[in-house]
N, CA, C and O of each residue as an XYZ file, in Angstrom:
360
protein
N      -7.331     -8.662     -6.106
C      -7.538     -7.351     -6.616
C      -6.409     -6.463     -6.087
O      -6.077     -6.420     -4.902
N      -5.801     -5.698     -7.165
C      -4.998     -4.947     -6.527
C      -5.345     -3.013     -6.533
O      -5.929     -2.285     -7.336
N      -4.680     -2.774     -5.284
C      -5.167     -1.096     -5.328
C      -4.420     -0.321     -5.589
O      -3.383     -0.683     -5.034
N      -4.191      0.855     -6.267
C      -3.101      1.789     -6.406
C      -3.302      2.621     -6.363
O      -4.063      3.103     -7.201
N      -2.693      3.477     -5.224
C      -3.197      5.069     -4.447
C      -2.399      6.041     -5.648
O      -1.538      5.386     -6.236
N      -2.492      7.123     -6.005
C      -1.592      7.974     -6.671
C      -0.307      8.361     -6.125
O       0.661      8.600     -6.847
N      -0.283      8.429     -4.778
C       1.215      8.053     -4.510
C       2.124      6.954     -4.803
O       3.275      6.997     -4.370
N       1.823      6.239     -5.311
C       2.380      4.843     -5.699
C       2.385      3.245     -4.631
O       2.656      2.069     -4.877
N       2.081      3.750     -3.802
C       1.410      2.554     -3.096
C       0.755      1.983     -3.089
O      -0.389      2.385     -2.877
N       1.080      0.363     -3.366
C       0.174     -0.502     -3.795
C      -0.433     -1.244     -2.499
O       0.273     -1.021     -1.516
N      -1.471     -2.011     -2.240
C      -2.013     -3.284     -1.947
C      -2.995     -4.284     -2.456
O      -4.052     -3.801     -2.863
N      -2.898     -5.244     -2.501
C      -3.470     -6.915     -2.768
C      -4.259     -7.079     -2.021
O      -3.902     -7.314     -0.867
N      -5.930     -7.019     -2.405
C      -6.506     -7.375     -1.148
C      -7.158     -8.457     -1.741
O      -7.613     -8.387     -2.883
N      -7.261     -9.828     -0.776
C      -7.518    -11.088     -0.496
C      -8.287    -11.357      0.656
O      -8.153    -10.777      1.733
N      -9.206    -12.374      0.365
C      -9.977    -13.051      1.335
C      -8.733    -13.774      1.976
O      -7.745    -14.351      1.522
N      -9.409    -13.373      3.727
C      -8.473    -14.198      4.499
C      -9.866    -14.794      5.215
O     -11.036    -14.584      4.893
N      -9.322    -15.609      6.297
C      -9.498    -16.612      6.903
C      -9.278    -17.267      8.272
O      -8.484    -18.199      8.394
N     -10.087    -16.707      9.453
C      -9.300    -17.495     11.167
C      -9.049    -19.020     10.752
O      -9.473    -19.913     10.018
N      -8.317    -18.796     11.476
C      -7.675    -20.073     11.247
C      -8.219    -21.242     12.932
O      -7.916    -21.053     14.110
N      -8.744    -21.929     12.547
C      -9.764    -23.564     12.936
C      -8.894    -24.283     13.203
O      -8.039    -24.474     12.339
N      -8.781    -24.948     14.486
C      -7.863    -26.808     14.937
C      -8.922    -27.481     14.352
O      -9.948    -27.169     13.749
N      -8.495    -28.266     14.626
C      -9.185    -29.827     14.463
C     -10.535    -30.095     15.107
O     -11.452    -30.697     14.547
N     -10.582    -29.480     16.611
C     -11.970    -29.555     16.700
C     -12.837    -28.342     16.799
O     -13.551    -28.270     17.799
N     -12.894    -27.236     15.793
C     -13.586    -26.420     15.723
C     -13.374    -25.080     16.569
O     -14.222    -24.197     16.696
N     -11.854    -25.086     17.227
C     -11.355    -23.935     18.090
C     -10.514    -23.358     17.336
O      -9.526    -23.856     16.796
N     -11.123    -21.668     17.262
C     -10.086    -20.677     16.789
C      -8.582    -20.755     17.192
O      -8.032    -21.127     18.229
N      -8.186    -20.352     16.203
C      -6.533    -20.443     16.134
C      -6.007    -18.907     16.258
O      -6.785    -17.957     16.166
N      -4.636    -18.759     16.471
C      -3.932    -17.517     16.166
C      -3.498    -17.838     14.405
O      -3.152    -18.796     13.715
N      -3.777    -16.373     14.246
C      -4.257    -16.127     12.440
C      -4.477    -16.276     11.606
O      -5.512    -15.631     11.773
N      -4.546    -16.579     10.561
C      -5.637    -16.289      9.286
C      -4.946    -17.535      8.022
O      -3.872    -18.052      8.329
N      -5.568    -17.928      6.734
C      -4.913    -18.462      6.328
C      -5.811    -17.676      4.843
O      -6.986    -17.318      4.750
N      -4.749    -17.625      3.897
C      -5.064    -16.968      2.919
C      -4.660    -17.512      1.354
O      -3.473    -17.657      1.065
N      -5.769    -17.810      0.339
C      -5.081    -18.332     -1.037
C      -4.111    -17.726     -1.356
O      -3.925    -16.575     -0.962
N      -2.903    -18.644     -2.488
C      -2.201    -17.985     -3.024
C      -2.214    -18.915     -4.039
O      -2.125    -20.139     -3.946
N      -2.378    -17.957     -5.394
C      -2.633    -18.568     -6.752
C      -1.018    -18.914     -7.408
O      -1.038    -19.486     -8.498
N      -0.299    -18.752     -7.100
C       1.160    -18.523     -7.855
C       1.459    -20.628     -8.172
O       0.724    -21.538     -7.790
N       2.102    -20.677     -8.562
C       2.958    -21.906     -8.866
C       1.738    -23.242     -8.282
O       1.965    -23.909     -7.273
N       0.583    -23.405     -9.075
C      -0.355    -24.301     -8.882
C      -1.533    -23.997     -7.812
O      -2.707    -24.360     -7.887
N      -0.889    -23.213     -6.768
C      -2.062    -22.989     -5.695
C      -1.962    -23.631     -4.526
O      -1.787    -24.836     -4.347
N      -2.112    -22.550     -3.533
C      -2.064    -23.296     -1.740
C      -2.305    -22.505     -0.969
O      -2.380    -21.322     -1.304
N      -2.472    -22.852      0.118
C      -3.039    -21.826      1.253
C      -1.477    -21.321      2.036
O      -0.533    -22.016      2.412
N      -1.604    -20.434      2.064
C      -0.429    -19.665      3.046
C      -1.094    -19.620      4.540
O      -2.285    -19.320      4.618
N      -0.249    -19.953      5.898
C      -0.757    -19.267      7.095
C       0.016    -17.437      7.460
O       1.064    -16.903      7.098
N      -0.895    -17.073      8.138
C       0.281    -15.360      8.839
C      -0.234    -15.575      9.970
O      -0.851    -16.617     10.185
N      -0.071    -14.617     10.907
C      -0.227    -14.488     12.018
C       0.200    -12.946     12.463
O       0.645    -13.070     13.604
N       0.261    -11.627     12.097
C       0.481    -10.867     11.890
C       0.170    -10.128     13.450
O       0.838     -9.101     13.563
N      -0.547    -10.375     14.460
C      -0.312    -10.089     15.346
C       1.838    -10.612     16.310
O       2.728     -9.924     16.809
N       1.655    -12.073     16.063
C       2.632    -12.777     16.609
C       3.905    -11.866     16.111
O       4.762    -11.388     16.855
N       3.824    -11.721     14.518
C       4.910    -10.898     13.960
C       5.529     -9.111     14.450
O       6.607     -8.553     14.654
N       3.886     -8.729     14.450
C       4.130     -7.692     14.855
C       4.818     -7.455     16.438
O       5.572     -6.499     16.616
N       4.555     -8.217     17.337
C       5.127     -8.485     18.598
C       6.637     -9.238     18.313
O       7.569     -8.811     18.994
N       6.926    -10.338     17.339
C       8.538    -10.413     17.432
C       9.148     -9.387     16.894
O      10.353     -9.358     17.145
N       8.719     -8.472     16.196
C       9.571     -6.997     15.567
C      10.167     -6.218     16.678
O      11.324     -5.822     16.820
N       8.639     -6.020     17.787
C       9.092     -5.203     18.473
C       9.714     -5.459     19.176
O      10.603     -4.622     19.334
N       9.794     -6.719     20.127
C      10.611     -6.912     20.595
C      12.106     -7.290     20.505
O      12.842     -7.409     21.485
N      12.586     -7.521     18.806
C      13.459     -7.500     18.237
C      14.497     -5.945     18.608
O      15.552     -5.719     19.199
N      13.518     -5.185     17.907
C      13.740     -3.868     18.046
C      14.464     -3.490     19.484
O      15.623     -3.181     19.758
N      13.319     -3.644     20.248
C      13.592     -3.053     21.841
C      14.904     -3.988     22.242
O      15.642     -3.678     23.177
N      15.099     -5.135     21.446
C      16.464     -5.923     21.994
C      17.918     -4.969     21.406
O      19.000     -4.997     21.993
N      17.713     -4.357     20.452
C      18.685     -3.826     19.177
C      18.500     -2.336     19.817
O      19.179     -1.561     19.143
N      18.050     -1.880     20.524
C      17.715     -0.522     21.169
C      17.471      0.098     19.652
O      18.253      0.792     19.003
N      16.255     -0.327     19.315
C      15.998      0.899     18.052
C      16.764      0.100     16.706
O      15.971     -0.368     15.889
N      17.552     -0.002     16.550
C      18.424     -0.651     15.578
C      17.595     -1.210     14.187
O      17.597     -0.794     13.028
N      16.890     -2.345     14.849
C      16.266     -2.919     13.833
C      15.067     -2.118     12.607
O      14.859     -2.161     11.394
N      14.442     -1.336     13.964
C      13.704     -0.209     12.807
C      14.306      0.809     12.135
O      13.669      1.236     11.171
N      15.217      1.252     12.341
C      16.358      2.236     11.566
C      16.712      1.608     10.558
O      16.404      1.931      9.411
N      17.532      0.454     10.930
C      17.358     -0.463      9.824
C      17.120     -0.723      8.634
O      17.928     -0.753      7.706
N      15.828     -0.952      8.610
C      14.717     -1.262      7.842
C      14.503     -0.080      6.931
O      14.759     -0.056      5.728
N      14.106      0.693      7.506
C      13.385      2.639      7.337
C      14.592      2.885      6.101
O      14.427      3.383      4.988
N      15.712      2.409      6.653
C      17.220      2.870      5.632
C      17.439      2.190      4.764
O      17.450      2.857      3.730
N      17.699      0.821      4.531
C      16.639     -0.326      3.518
C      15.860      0.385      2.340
O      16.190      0.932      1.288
N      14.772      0.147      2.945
C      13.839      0.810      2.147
C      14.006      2.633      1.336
O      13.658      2.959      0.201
N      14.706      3.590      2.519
C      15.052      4.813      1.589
C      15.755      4.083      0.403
O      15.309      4.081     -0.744
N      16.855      3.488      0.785
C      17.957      3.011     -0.346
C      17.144      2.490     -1.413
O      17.107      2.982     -2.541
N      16.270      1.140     -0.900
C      15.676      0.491     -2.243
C      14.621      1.392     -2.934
O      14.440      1.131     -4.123
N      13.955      2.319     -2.452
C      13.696      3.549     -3.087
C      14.362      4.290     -4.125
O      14.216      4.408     -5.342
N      15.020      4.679     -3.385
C      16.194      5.923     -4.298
C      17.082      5.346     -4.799
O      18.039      6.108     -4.937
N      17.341      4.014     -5.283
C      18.797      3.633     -5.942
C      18.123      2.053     -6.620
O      18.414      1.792     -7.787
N      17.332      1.171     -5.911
C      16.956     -0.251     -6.680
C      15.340     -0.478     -6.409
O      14.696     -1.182     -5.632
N      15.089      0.252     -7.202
C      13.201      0.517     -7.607
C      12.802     -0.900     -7.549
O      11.951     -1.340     -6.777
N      13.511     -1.635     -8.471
C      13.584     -3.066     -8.657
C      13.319     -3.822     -8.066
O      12.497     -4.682     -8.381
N      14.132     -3.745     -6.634
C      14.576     -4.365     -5.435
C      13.518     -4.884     -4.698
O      12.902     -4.043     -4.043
N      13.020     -6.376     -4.599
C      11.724     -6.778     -3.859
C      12.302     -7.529     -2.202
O      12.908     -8.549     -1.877
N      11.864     -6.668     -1.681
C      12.480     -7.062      0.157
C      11.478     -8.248      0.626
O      10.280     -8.207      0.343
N      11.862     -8.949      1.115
C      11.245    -10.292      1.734
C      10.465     -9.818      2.809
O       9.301    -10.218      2.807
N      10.856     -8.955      3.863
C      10.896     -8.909      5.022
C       9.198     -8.256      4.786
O       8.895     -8.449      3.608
N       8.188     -7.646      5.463
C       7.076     -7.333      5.855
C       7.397     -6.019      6.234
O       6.943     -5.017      5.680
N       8.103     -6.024      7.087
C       8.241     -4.860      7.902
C       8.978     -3.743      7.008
O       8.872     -2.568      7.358
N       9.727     -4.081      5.854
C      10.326     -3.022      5.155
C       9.952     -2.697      4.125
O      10.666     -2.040      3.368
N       8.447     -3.159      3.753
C       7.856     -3.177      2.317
C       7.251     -1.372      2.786
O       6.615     -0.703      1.972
């Protein structure tokens, strides 16, 4: 299902999923369908991510989130089009 605020921001919301070992012990994060090209489960971990950003960041003194923030003005204001891989710059 997807949502669309009147500002133009979208999100996809999906059943996720903790993610289980082998013998019945929680895992670090979630695993979630994805219907595209036949069907499969994706893993995230969106805590883990959010901790390599920052510490990315704090390595780049700031850098990496400026970055991004400038990225995104640009793919804003010049390539509407433009679909960014990254998480952090959507």
């Amino acid at each position: 299902m997807k949502i669309q605020f009147s500002d133009g921001i979208k999100f996809e919301v999906l059943p996720a999923f903790l993610k289980i070992g082998y013998f019945g012990e929680e895992q670090s994060g979630f695993r979630y369908p994805d219907s595209n090209m036949g069907g499969n489960w994706k893993a995230t971990d969106p805590k883990a991510e959010q901790e390599a950003i920052k510490a990315k960041n704090k390595a780049s003194n700031g850098l990496l989130q400026a970055t991004c923030r400038h990225l995104r003005v640009v793919r804003n204001e010049r390539f509407s089009s433009l679909k960014l891989a990254c998480w952090y710059c959507n």
